[in-house]
Amino acid sequence: MTATPQQPQHMISADDILAGLDPDQRAVATELDGPMRVLAGAGTGKTRAITHRIAYGIAIGRYQGPRVLALTFTLRAAEEMRTRLHQLGAHGVQARTFHSAALRQLAYFWPQVVGGTFPSIVQNKASLITEAANRLRISTDRSLLRDLASLIEWAKVQLLTPDTIMQRLSEKQLPSAITPQNMQRIFQAYEDLKDERNLIDFEDVLLLTIAMLEEDEKLAATVRNQYRHFVVDEYQDVSPLQQRLLDVWLGGRDDICVVGDASQTIYSFTGATSRYLLDFARRYRGAHTVKLTRDYRSHSQVVELANRLLAARRPHPDSSPHSWAPPLELMSQRGPGVDVEWFGYADDEQEAAGIAEDIRDLIEKDGVPPSEIAVLFRTNAQSAAIESALAAAHIPYQLRGAERFFERPEVKQAMLALRGSAKSTDGTEDVTRYTRDVLGGLGYKEEGPLSGGATRQKWESLAALVHMVDMMAQHRQEQLQEHRANPRPGVPEPLPLTMHEVVATLNHRSEFNDAPQVNGVTLASLHAAKGLEWEAVFLCGLNEGLMPITFATTPDEVDEERRLLYVGITRARKYLWLTWTMTRTVGGRGQRKRSRFLDDIDPAKRRRRAESAGSSYSQRSTQPRSTQPRRSSKGRGDYGSAF
């Protein structure tokens, strides 16, 4: 386990390491004594600051590379940290995720502590949970299995066991198909199956490492001698399980630097909490706090909007103590850019088409590469309309953190059902009602479930299919009305839409949308976009029910939705679009409200809303954006004026 300290392969002077750091980054890099908390806003160079801290400590002889453990949450972030450290001449540093570091230690010590074959790691809990439920004769489906897996993961990162989970289940919205008692029984059966088959899951890796070090002081001393200096990135996302492991590694020492931003806490539903970041000064006496507020990523229009969004939040008496922290006020170092664009569209289809047109303008007129453009949304099901619009416009795209719409299991199942049922139709069916009947057999209802998780995701995917069929039927009806109003000799009247046509159209979309793409526009959920940035970002579907999401009902949950939008805004470097629809969100009907968060940061537009309803649509300007004046408000129902 113990690594021999190695000399850097090439030396960089301490002064060179500090060159180019701003005063606050320099403070992070040079103040090496005692515990440090770095509160770092989006785009403020936190990775630069902490890698230079490690490199500077090594350069002046305070640190030895192999004695430093730098922890982060994703493999991509760990690799980026290793690359930067190597470039700074800081060799031998262990930059790993919590799970990677724990697994390395667990596997190393297993032969001498436990002996025998090292357990296999469960890559997917669903199959084991299925067996556990079958043992108990509890029926499940694919979406329920995903929800159960999420609940078990949440319980384990909260340090709960099957014996103690009932104490905390009231904090979670259980799927309607499962009772608390059955949840507990499935959890226990799942754990029993793992034990029988010598399996462990990812949470067990941390739990077993903790147990091993807590029960064997000699092993703990070995690990603590190996790792004497700790740096933890994205500390606002640490869970009770990860904090417990960190405490065991530290063993009462305080040579630790943590970096985080409570305003970017967006994973509370998984068990993450900003409590440890906010309470750091109480946990570590003499802790020094440095704030990084100079934003090097985004132009001032983007930064000012992000600041206003957080500042507009108002306290609520029912909020929990750690739900919200005073936000950092960022200061753009890039100066003025282009105005933020605000657009309200008639419906989802027009929103998707408008976004595709704006993306084409960015590529063709402004020279922005497709890979520097992202469309971000709250739920993965929202990608369906965007995928179709981009495919129709021949704009390459790629999905991040989710399967393409027609590759999702619930969509594949629905397509099979629609294809099979279409064979028995005679062409006289009402396709919208027929589609609802078929998908109703798979769990579709007009009103979506209030709870989140896989059950909600399945409904959203089915609702997106229903919406596609509704749009096909509406388009055919408009064609029929146009023909009857202006009949042309020799042109036959359009026939009613049939299920055979519906299935053929959906099949075509499936093949078209799933063509391999490279160097494309990124489509991603707001959660999947965390830690990334693009030159241009479109935030779509900013309506009540999506932002905040329907099942965000408590003040704490609404606060998290606000933070999620903040994360989305701060992904943009130069161009930013905020879009919403006036009617027909996925699966819905009637009028829709734009997000309350937009009203918070743009009250003038809220006042003009009633005056502008029903305005006509007109074409956009064809000038390049660099010389283009503010867009006419007539283009999008008078929601189109640039901010």
XYZ file of C-alpha atoms in Angstrom:
643
model
C 0.000 0.000 0.000
C 2.771 2.412 0.923
C 4.244 4.170 -2.093
C 7.795 5.425 -2.190
C 7.898 9.194 -2.720
C 9.128 10.040 -6.187
C 10.782 13.159 -7.482
C 8.847 15.052 -10.160
C 9.885 14.132 -13.668
C 10.341 17.813 -14.424
C 10.498 20.659 -11.974
C 8.458 23.844 -12.118
C 9.380 26.582 -9.696
C 7.009 27.678 -6.964
C 6.903 31.175 -8.456
C 5.929 29.772 -11.842
C 3.137 27.775 -10.235
C 1.703 30.922 -8.651
C 2.056 33.037 -11.778
C -1.279 33.960 -13.304
C -3.383 33.239 -10.230
C -5.696 35.972 -9.015
C -5.353 37.085 -5.361
C -8.009 34.693 -4.064
C -6.697 31.730 -6.040
C -3.213 32.558 -4.766
C -4.534 32.483 -1.184
C -5.919 28.990 -1.802
C -2.587 27.869 -3.238
C -0.270 29.317 -0.608
C -2.070 29.096 2.738
C -1.242 25.470 3.473
C -1.562 25.433 7.262
C -4.673 23.956 8.835
C -8.101 23.245 7.381
C -9.346 25.371 4.491
C -12.779 25.831 2.958
C -12.937 27.297 -0.539
C -16.333 28.677 -1.532
C -16.036 28.760 -5.306
C -18.722 30.043 -7.641
C -19.326 28.720 -11.142
C -16.523 29.521 -13.563
C -14.179 30.939 -10.920
C -11.271 28.563 -11.532
C -11.638 26.260 -8.542
C -9.858 23.344 -10.206
C -7.021 25.667 -11.139
C -6.790 26.900 -7.552
C -6.699 23.482 -5.884
C -4.319 21.882 -8.386
C -1.951 24.822 -7.962
C -2.297 24.426 -4.193
C -1.145 20.818 -4.415
C 1.631 21.635 -6.889
C 2.841 24.573 -4.800
C 2.892 22.447 -1.650
C 5.028 19.872 -3.454
C 7.307 22.510 -4.995
C 8.193 24.053 -1.619
C 8.607 20.673 0.055
C 5.529 20.782 2.283
C 3.812 17.943 0.447
C 5.006 14.697 -1.067
C 2.913 13.761 -4.100
C 2.082 10.186 -3.021
C 0.963 11.492 0.387
C -1.796 13.624 -1.174
C -5.283 12.237 -1.843
C -7.449 14.477 -4.031
C -11.082 13.377 -4.115
C -13.804 14.265 -6.570
C -17.100 12.821 -7.776
C -16.622 11.809 -11.405
C -13.972 9.924 -13.316
C -13.829 12.788 -15.818
C -13.080 15.311 -13.069
C -10.446 13.028 -11.548
C -8.745 12.604 -14.916
C -8.776 16.360 -15.511
C -7.185 16.903 -12.106
C -4.475 14.314 -12.797
C -3.708 15.931 -16.152
C -3.367 19.395 -14.649
C -1.192 18.143 -11.807
C 1.088 16.367 -14.256
C 1.449 19.570 -16.287
C 2.440 21.386 -13.088
C 5.085 18.791 -12.268
C 3.074 17.415 -9.327
C 3.589 13.703 -9.895
C 2.448 10.823 -7.741
C -0.678 12.539 -6.398
C -3.670 10.227 -6.092
C -6.622 12.010 -7.752
C -9.596 9.684 -7.502
C -13.296 9.435 -6.891
C -14.411 8.350 -3.428
C -15.384 4.944 -4.808
C -12.133 4.447 -6.693
C -10.007 5.303 -3.654
C -12.073 3.079 -1.358
C -12.110 0.160 -3.802
C -8.331 0.335 -4.164
C -7.860 0.105 -0.399
C -10.513 -2.564 0.079
C -9.040 -4.813 -2.616
C -5.502 -4.296 -1.288
C -6.299 -5.267 2.290
C -8.961 -7.915 1.570
C -6.583 -10.922 1.490
C -5.158 -10.187 4.925
C -8.363 -8.972 6.591
C -11.001 -11.308 5.155
C -9.284 -13.770 2.850
C -10.843 -15.723 0.045
C -12.121 -14.423 -3.252
C -12.760 -10.708 -3.487
C -16.492 -10.114 -4.061
C -17.816 -9.217 -7.481
C -19.366 -5.776 -7.784
C -23.016 -5.478 -8.746
C -23.124 -3.274 -11.838
C -26.908 -3.012 -11.939
C -29.143 -3.530 -8.934
C -32.299 -4.184 -10.967
C -31.775 -7.902 -11.602
C -31.048 -8.631 -7.938
C -34.001 -6.522 -6.811
C -36.203 -8.481 -9.225
C -35.096 -11.725 -7.591
C -35.588 -10.250 -4.137
C -39.121 -9.147 -5.001
C -39.915 -12.522 -6.584
C -38.820 -14.283 -3.410
C -41.315 -12.185 -1.526
C -43.982 -12.574 -4.251
C -44.110 -8.820 -4.753
C -44.840 -7.820 -8.354
C -42.656 -5.190 -10.017
C -42.142 -3.605 -13.407
C -39.156 -1.905 -15.009
C -39.895 1.586 -13.696
C -40.642 0.331 -10.178
C -37.336 -1.562 -10.175
C -35.457 1.627 -10.982
C -37.261 3.447 -8.190
C -36.473 0.664 -5.726
C -32.801 0.738 -6.745
C -32.703 4.498 -6.151
C -34.336 4.083 -2.743
C -31.838 1.422 -1.686
C -28.932 3.604 -2.816
C -30.382 6.562 -0.917
C -30.793 4.456 2.225
C -27.245 3.171 2.134
C -25.635 6.587 1.584
C -27.706 7.767 4.562
C -26.074 4.928 6.556
C -29.423 3.164 6.937
C -29.894 -0.600 7.024
C -32.992 -2.747 6.509
C -33.437 -2.585 10.294
C -33.324 1.223 10.457
C -34.763 2.371 7.128
C -38.311 2.672 8.481
C -37.156 5.572 10.662
C -36.491 7.708 7.582
C -38.812 6.453 4.839
C -41.261 9.263 5.569
C -38.700 11.612 3.980
C -39.121 9.927 0.593
C -42.084 9.732 -1.755
C -42.531 6.013 -2.292
C -43.960 4.726 -5.589
C -47.667 4.082 -5.173
C -47.133 0.382 -5.919
C -44.941 -0.213 -2.868
C -45.647 0.043 0.857
C -43.008 1.015 3.439
C -43.160 -2.505 4.865
C -42.552 -4.094 1.463
C -39.753 -1.632 0.776
C -38.040 -2.796 3.949
C -38.569 -6.465 3.063
C -37.162 -6.012 -0.446
C -34.143 -4.152 0.948
C -33.440 -7.032 3.349
C -33.920 -9.681 0.646
C -31.590 -7.750 -1.674
C -28.882 -7.678 1.014
C -29.383 -11.398 1.690
C -28.959 -12.251 -1.997
C -25.689 -10.322 -2.162
C -24.347 -12.164 0.860
C -25.324 -15.552 -0.583
C -23.531 -14.849 -3.866
C -20.459 -13.000 -2.596
C -21.545 -9.744 -4.233
C -21.162 -6.131 -3.143
C -22.615 -2.953 -4.608
C -20.941 0.437 -4.951
C -22.250 1.640 -1.595
C -20.840 -1.494 0.040
C -17.382 -0.559 -1.230
C -17.447 2.512 1.009
C -19.251 0.797 3.880
C -16.800 -2.112 3.962
C -13.791 0.194 3.751
C -15.144 2.160 6.712
C -15.758 -1.023 8.705
C -12.323 -2.388 7.865
C -10.515 0.763 9.019
C -12.697 1.298 12.095
C -12.213 -2.275 13.286
C -8.469 -2.592 12.615
C -6.449 0.288 14.026
C -3.244 -1.056 12.504
C -4.706 -0.907 9.003
C -6.120 2.543 9.702
C -2.675 3.731 10.790
C -1.175 2.378 7.566
C -3.691 4.259 5.425
C -3.319 7.460 7.449
C 0.440 7.304 7.144
C 0.055 6.932 3.383
C -2.368 9.851 2.968
C -1.583 12.923 5.037
C -3.083 15.732 2.953
C -6.634 15.742 1.589
C -8.355 17.871 -1.034
C -12.070 17.351 -1.734
C -13.715 18.907 -4.786
C -17.490 19.493 -5.156
C -17.827 19.202 -1.389
C -21.412 20.474 -1.505
C -22.375 17.082 -2.980
C -20.855 14.883 -0.276
C -23.169 12.339 1.364
C -23.208 11.098 4.978
C -21.553 7.883 3.770
C -18.737 9.730 2.007
C -18.245 12.079 4.951
C -17.995 9.092 7.303
C -15.279 7.582 5.109
C -13.449 10.915 4.931
C -13.540 11.188 8.729
C -12.069 7.692 9.049
C -9.302 8.525 6.593
C -8.476 11.723 8.464
C -8.464 10.037 11.853
C -8.843 13.310 13.750
C -6.333 15.249 11.658
C -7.229 18.518 9.969
C -4.939 18.750 6.929
C -7.855 19.101 4.566
C -8.985 21.557 1.902
C -12.569 21.354 0.666
C -14.016 23.183 -2.313
C -17.674 23.718 -3.057
C -20.607 26.000 -3.735
C -23.839 25.508 -1.805
C -25.690 27.224 -4.656
C -24.810 24.269 -6.878
C -26.222 21.579 -4.588
C -28.523 19.699 -6.967
C -28.281 16.075 -5.847
C -30.135 16.134 -2.531
C -32.466 13.415 -3.806
C -29.492 11.012 -3.841
C -28.483 11.835 -0.266
C -25.998 14.622 -1.026
C -26.043 17.579 1.345
C -24.310 20.942 1.600
C -24.483 20.675 5.401
C -20.860 19.572 5.693
C -19.666 22.474 3.559
C -21.697 25.021 5.501
C -20.720 23.592 8.907
C -17.041 23.184 8.034
C -15.888 26.030 10.290
C -17.750 24.472 13.236
C -16.245 21.043 12.597
C -12.694 22.327 12.219
C -11.482 24.975 14.628
C -9.341 27.615 13.024
C -10.599 26.799 9.544
C -9.816 29.450 6.955
C -12.419 30.324 4.314
C -11.512 31.762 0.909
C -14.163 32.884 -1.572
C -13.633 32.677 -5.327
C -16.060 35.065 -7.023
C -14.253 36.202 -10.182
C -16.059 34.449 -13.027
C -13.741 33.738 -15.967
C -16.278 31.682 -17.904
C -19.280 33.835 -18.708
C -19.913 37.312 -20.039
C -21.561 39.838 -17.754
C -25.120 39.388 -19.083
C -25.050 35.716 -18.110
C -23.398 36.335 -14.738
C -25.782 39.141 -13.775
C -28.791 36.973 -14.618
C -27.435 34.110 -12.512
C -26.822 36.461 -9.586
C -30.372 37.825 -9.807
C -31.879 34.353 -9.838
C -30.271 33.457 -6.510
C -30.857 36.875 -4.969
C -34.591 36.643 -5.765
C -35.084 33.657 -3.477
C -37.112 34.522 -0.389
C -36.887 32.714 2.980
C -39.660 30.301 3.884
C -40.574 29.370 7.470
C -40.740 25.677 6.568
C -37.270 25.524 5.004
C -34.742 23.263 6.707
C -31.623 24.880 8.221
C -29.277 23.760 5.437
C -31.650 24.214 2.513
C -30.188 27.545 1.485
C -26.992 29.487 2.054
C -26.234 33.132 1.226
C -25.096 32.896 -2.403
C -21.775 34.103 -3.728
C -22.138 37.167 -5.947
C -20.100 36.498 -9.055
C -18.198 39.170 -10.994
C -17.647 38.554 -14.693
C -14.076 39.003 -15.857
C -15.054 38.797 -19.534
C -17.041 42.016 -19.740
C -20.223 42.604 -21.752
C -21.278 40.040 -24.326
C -24.564 39.598 -26.175
C -28.002 39.976 -24.667
C -29.752 37.012 -23.137
C -32.647 35.906 -25.373
C -36.117 35.249 -23.921
C -38.762 33.517 -26.039
C -42.225 32.177 -25.317
C -43.553 29.786 -27.973
C -47.049 28.586 -28.797
C -46.260 24.927 -28.075
C -43.501 22.356 -27.748
C -43.212 21.761 -31.487
C -42.697 25.450 -32.231
C -40.240 25.724 -29.369
C -38.166 22.869 -30.774
C -38.327 24.266 -34.304
C -37.348 27.737 -33.093
C -34.395 26.362 -31.157
C -33.255 24.399 -34.217
C -33.443 27.553 -36.342
C -31.464 29.568 -33.803
C -28.855 26.825 -33.644
C -28.507 26.887 -37.417
C -27.989 30.663 -37.214
C -25.289 30.197 -34.594
C -23.481 27.655 -36.743
C -23.840 29.353 -40.119
C -23.793 33.060 -39.231
C -21.796 33.220 -36.020
C -19.397 30.373 -36.681
C -20.116 28.542 -33.433
C -19.169 24.841 -33.772
C -22.039 22.423 -33.041
C -19.964 20.919 -30.226
C -20.007 24.329 -28.494
C -23.823 24.424 -28.355
C -26.061 22.715 -25.798
C -29.801 22.371 -25.288
C -30.576 21.668 -21.642
C -33.867 20.493 -20.166
C -35.322 19.366 -16.844
C -36.435 15.868 -17.865
C -34.990 13.486 -20.423
C -38.383 13.043 -22.085
C -38.193 16.668 -23.252
C -35.458 15.679 -25.668
C -37.916 13.979 -28.049
C -39.177 17.170 -29.710
C -35.678 18.684 -29.814
C -34.228 15.517 -31.360
C -36.894 15.545 -34.074
C -36.398 19.233 -34.870
C -32.610 18.957 -35.086
C -32.840 15.817 -37.194
C -35.290 17.512 -39.562
C -32.886 20.457 -39.870
C -29.945 18.070 -40.489
C -28.109 19.416 -37.456
C -25.893 16.784 -35.789
C -26.514 16.200 -32.103
C -25.586 13.873 -29.281
C -27.332 13.008 -26.038
C -25.364 13.161 -22.826
C -26.309 11.168 -19.753
C -29.374 9.577 -21.346
C -30.410 7.210 -24.091
C -31.797 8.646 -27.284
C -35.542 8.897 -27.034
C -36.405 5.939 -29.254
C -33.775 3.774 -27.534
C -35.355 4.081 -24.100
C -36.824 0.778 -22.880
C -40.274 2.190 -22.236
C -40.371 3.800 -25.702
C -39.265 0.574 -27.396
C -41.998 -1.283 -25.521
C -44.572 1.336 -26.518
C -43.503 1.196 -30.169
C -43.920 -2.589 -30.179
C -47.406 -2.214 -28.716
C -48.386 0.440 -31.268
C -47.039 -1.610 -34.180
C -48.886 -4.704 -33.026
C -52.179 -2.935 -32.414
C -52.039 -1.038 -35.709
C -52.312 -4.344 -37.601
C -55.884 -4.794 -36.375
C -57.139 -1.303 -37.301
C -59.277 -0.513 -40.352
C -58.443 3.158 -40.925
C -61.521 4.589 -39.222
C -60.034 4.864 -35.747
C -59.460 8.114 -33.864
C -55.672 7.893 -33.655
C -55.344 10.150 -30.617
C -57.833 8.136 -28.575
C -56.502 4.837 -29.904
C -52.925 5.730 -28.965
C -54.020 6.641 -25.458
C -55.857 3.328 -25.109
C -52.837 1.301 -26.251
C -50.351 3.181 -24.094
C -52.810 3.109 -21.210
C -52.131 -0.610 -21.061
C -48.495 0.275 -20.354
C -49.343 2.673 -17.566
C -50.050 5.946 -19.392
C -52.573 8.304 -17.808
C -53.502 11.858 -18.719
C -52.153 13.152 -15.417
C -48.616 12.221 -14.549
C -47.541 10.847 -11.163
C -46.636 13.430 -8.548
C -43.591 11.454 -7.445
C -40.290 11.576 -9.290
C -37.954 8.760 -10.218
C -38.293 6.099 -12.880
C -42.100 5.972 -12.664
C -42.271 9.636 -13.602
C -39.646 9.188 -16.332
C -41.635 6.345 -17.870
C -44.794 8.446 -17.872
C -42.965 11.375 -19.464
C -41.683 9.158 -22.278
C -45.159 7.756 -22.945
C -46.623 11.252 -22.744
C -44.085 12.439 -25.314
C -45.286 9.724 -27.721
C -48.905 10.728 -27.121
C -47.968 14.317 -27.841
C -46.270 13.355 -31.115
C -49.434 11.596 -32.260
C -51.554 14.580 -31.196
C -49.359 16.841 -33.323
C -49.655 14.516 -36.330
C -53.435 14.499 -35.988
C -53.562 18.271 -35.569
C -51.393 18.769 -38.651
C -53.631 16.475 -40.728
C -56.725 18.331 -39.518
C -55.172 21.649 -40.527
C -54.399 20.215 -43.977
C -58.008 19.106 -44.313
C -59.356 22.511 -43.276
C -56.986 24.257 -45.679
C -58.080 22.011 -48.541
C -61.768 22.621 -47.873
C -61.264 26.371 -47.573
C -59.140 26.562 -50.734
C -59.855 23.505 -52.908
C -57.543 23.038 -55.879
C -58.543 21.149 -59.028
C -56.933 17.728 -59.243
C -55.744 17.726 -55.620
C -57.636 15.111 -53.605
C -58.861 15.805 -50.104
C -56.435 14.527 -47.444
C -57.563 11.268 -45.872
C -57.972 10.954 -42.101
C -54.825 9.969 -40.255
C -54.586 6.241 -39.555
C -52.597 4.212 -37.056
C -50.647 2.675 -39.943
C -49.434 6.166 -40.871
C -48.726 7.003 -37.243
C -46.548 3.926 -36.806
C -44.760 4.528 -40.114
C -44.017 8.127 -39.135
C -42.750 7.118 -35.706
C -40.577 4.415 -37.290
C -39.121 7.009 -39.647
C -38.391 9.361 -36.763
C -36.747 6.539 -34.879
C -34.416 5.685 -37.759
C -33.708 9.337 -38.567
C -33.056 10.424 -35.009
C -30.787 7.512 -34.199
C -28.321 7.972 -37.051
C -24.755 8.148 -35.694
C -23.647 11.725 -35.097
C -20.268 13.290 -34.365
C -19.270 16.802 -33.357
C -22.884 17.529 -32.605
C -25.006 19.795 -30.472
C -25.249 18.419 -26.946
C -28.679 17.553 -25.576
C -28.617 16.949 -21.844
C -30.618 17.209 -18.683
C -29.643 19.986 -16.311
C -28.264 17.402 -13.903
C -26.084 15.834 -16.596
C -24.738 19.281 -17.550
C -23.158 19.887 -14.143
C -19.446 20.601 -14.487
C -19.645 21.337 -18.220
C -19.744 24.549 -20.252
C -20.530 25.660 -23.797
C -20.300 28.827 -25.853
C -24.079 28.776 -26.397
C -26.768 27.268 -24.177
C -30.526 26.914 -24.694
C -32.600 26.322 -21.555
C -35.942 25.056 -22.822
C -39.295 24.145 -21.288
C -39.039 26.742 -18.530
C -42.645 26.280 -17.452
C -44.339 25.590 -14.154
C -44.468 21.820 -13.800
C -41.059 21.422 -15.381
C -39.096 24.210 -13.692
C -39.800 23.738 -10.873
C -40.803 20.139 -11.530
C -44.306 19.086 -10.477
C -43.159 16.904 -7.602
C -41.064 19.680 -6.026
C -43.679 20.544 -3.417
C -41.707 21.507 -0.306
C -39.730 24.744 0.122
C -36.475 22.750 0.182
C -37.343 21.006 -3.077
C -38.262 24.283 -4.769
C -34.962 25.764 -3.583
C -33.148 22.881 -5.242
C -35.004 23.548 -8.491
C -33.862 27.176 -8.348
C -30.282 25.994 -7.891
C -30.712 23.632 -10.827
C -31.730 26.516 -13.085
C -28.742 28.473 -11.766
C -26.465 25.617 -12.790
C -28.038 25.691 -16.253
C -27.558 29.434 -16.680
C -23.926 29.294 -15.596
C -23.081 26.660 -18.235
C -23.192 29.409 -20.907
C -20.102 31.387 -21.804
C -21.518 33.869 -24.340
C -24.954 33.029 -25.771
C -27.938 32.130 -23.599
C -31.566 31.437 -24.541
C -34.429 30.999 -22.073
C -37.536 29.489 -23.684
C -40.961 28.314 -22.570
C -44.337 27.488 -24.102
C -47.773 29.016 -23.728
C -49.664 25.741 -24.298
C -49.145 21.992 -24.523
C -46.255 20.857 -22.458
C -45.453 17.190 -22.973
C -48.696 15.289 -22.538
C -50.613 18.360 -21.408
C -53.385 20.583 -22.725
C -54.503 24.144 -22.260
C -52.654 27.195 -21.102
C -49.330 26.896 -19.368
C -47.456 29.280 -17.116
C -43.859 30.141 -17.598
C -41.624 29.367 -14.631
C -41.997 31.469 -11.511
C -38.204 31.742 -11.523
C -38.341 33.740 -14.750
C -40.931 36.033 -13.220
C -38.556 36.524 -10.293
C -35.756 37.809 -12.485
C -37.826 39.530 -15.158
C -40.881 41.203 -13.602
C -41.371 43.584 -16.547
C -42.076 40.700 -18.892
C -44.540 39.264 -16.404
C -46.507 42.514 -16.514
C -46.563 42.572 -20.318
C -47.685 38.998 -20.597
C -51.437 39.636 -20.612
C -51.023 42.377 -23.206
C -49.050 40.184 -25.571
C -51.113 36.997 -25.721
C -52.156 36.120 -29.229
C -49.580 38.146 -31.121
C -48.667 36.753 -34.502
C -45.407 35.081 -35.438
C -42.993 36.618 -37.915
C -39.620 35.750 -39.385
C -36.361 36.465 -37.611
C -33.679 38.840 -38.690
C -31.118 37.392 -41.116
C -28.257 39.557 -39.846
C -25.323 37.929 -38.036
C -25.793 38.114 -34.287
C -22.715 40.309 -33.892
C -24.456 43.100 -35.816
C -28.042 42.100 -35.187
C -30.288 44.520 -33.289
C -32.660 43.266 -30.641
C -35.188 40.946 -32.135
C -38.693 42.083 -32.837
C -41.081 41.119 -30.081
C -43.601 40.108 -32.722
C -41.678 36.943 -33.478
C -42.791 34.972 -30.441
C -46.037 36.326 -29.082
C -44.259 39.443 -27.743
C -42.038 37.334 -25.508
C -39.166 37.669 -27.944
C -37.502 40.914 -26.910
C -33.892 40.398 -25.939
C -33.101 40.908 -22.306
